[in-house]
GROMACS .gro file of C-alpha atoms in nm:
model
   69
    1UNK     CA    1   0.871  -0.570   0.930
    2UNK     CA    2   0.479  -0.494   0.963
    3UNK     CA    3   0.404  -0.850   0.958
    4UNK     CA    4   0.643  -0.918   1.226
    5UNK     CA    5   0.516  -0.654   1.408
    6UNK     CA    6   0.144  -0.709   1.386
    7UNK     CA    7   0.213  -1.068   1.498
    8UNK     CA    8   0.416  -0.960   1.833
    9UNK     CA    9   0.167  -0.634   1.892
   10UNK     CA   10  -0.148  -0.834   1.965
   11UNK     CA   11   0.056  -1.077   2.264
   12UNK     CA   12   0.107  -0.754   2.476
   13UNK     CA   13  -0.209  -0.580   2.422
   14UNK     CA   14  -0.422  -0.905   2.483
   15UNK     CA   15  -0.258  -0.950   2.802
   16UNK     CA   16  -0.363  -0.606   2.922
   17UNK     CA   17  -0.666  -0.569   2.744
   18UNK     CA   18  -0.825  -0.943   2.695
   19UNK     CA   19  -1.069  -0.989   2.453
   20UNK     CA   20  -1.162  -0.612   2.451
   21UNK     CA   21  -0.829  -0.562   2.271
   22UNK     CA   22  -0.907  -0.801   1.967
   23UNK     CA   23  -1.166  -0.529   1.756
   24UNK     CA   24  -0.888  -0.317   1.851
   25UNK     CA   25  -0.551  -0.547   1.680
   26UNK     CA   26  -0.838  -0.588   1.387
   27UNK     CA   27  -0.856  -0.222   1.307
   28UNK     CA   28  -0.492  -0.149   1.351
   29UNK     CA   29  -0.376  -0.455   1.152
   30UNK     CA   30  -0.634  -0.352   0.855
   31UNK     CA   31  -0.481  -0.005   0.888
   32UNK     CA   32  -0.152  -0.095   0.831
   33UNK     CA   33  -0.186  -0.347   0.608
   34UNK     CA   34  -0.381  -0.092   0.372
   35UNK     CA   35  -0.090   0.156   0.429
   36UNK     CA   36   0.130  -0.083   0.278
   37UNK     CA   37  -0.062  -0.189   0.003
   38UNK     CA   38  -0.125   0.195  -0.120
   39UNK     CA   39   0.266   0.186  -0.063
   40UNK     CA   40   0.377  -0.087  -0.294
   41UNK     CA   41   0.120   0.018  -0.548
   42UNK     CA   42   0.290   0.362  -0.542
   43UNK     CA   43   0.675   0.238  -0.620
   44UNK     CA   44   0.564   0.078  -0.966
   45UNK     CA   45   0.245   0.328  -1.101
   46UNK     CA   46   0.351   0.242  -1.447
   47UNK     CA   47   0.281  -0.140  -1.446
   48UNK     CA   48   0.038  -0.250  -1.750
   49UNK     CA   49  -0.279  -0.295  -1.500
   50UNK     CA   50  -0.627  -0.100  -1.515
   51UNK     CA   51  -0.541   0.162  -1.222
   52UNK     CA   52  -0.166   0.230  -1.317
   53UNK     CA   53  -0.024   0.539  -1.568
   54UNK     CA   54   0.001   0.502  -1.919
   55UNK     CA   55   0.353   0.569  -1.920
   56UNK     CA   56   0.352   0.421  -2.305
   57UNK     CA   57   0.058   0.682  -2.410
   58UNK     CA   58   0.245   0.962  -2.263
   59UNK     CA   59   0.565   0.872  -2.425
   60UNK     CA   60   0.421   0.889  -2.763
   61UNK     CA   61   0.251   1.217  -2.697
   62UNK     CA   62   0.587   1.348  -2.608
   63UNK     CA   63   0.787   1.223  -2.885
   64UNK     CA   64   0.468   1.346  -3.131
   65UNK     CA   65   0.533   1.707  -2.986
   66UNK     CA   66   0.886   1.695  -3.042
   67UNK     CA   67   0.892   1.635  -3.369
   68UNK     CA   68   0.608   1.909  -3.421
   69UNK     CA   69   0.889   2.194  -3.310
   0.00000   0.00000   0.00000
């Protein structure tokens, strides 16, 4: 749905703004786009990559202080 949208946006604003519009469609595309990277990266945080939770860590710390009590 972004995509489709930030292709479509730019043909309405260009023909009001002209060129003047295109640092304008740059910022707002790079805006969204980073929205919905920070979104996908979000619905999986326990993925075996550098910036995600150690959900396997925490696991074993919680089974270790089960059996303790």
């Amino acid at each position: 749905f972004i995509m489709l949208y930030l292709l479509i946006a730019p043909l309405s604003v260009l023909a009001r703004w002209g060129l003047l519009a295109l640092p304008a469609i740059l910022v707002m595309s790079w805006a969204m786009l980073g929205i919905e990277a920070a979104a996908v990266e979000c619905e999986n945080p326990f993925r075996a990559r550098p910036n995600h939770l150690a959900l396997g860590r925490y696991c074993v710390v919680v089974a270790q202080n089960i059996v303790q009590t």
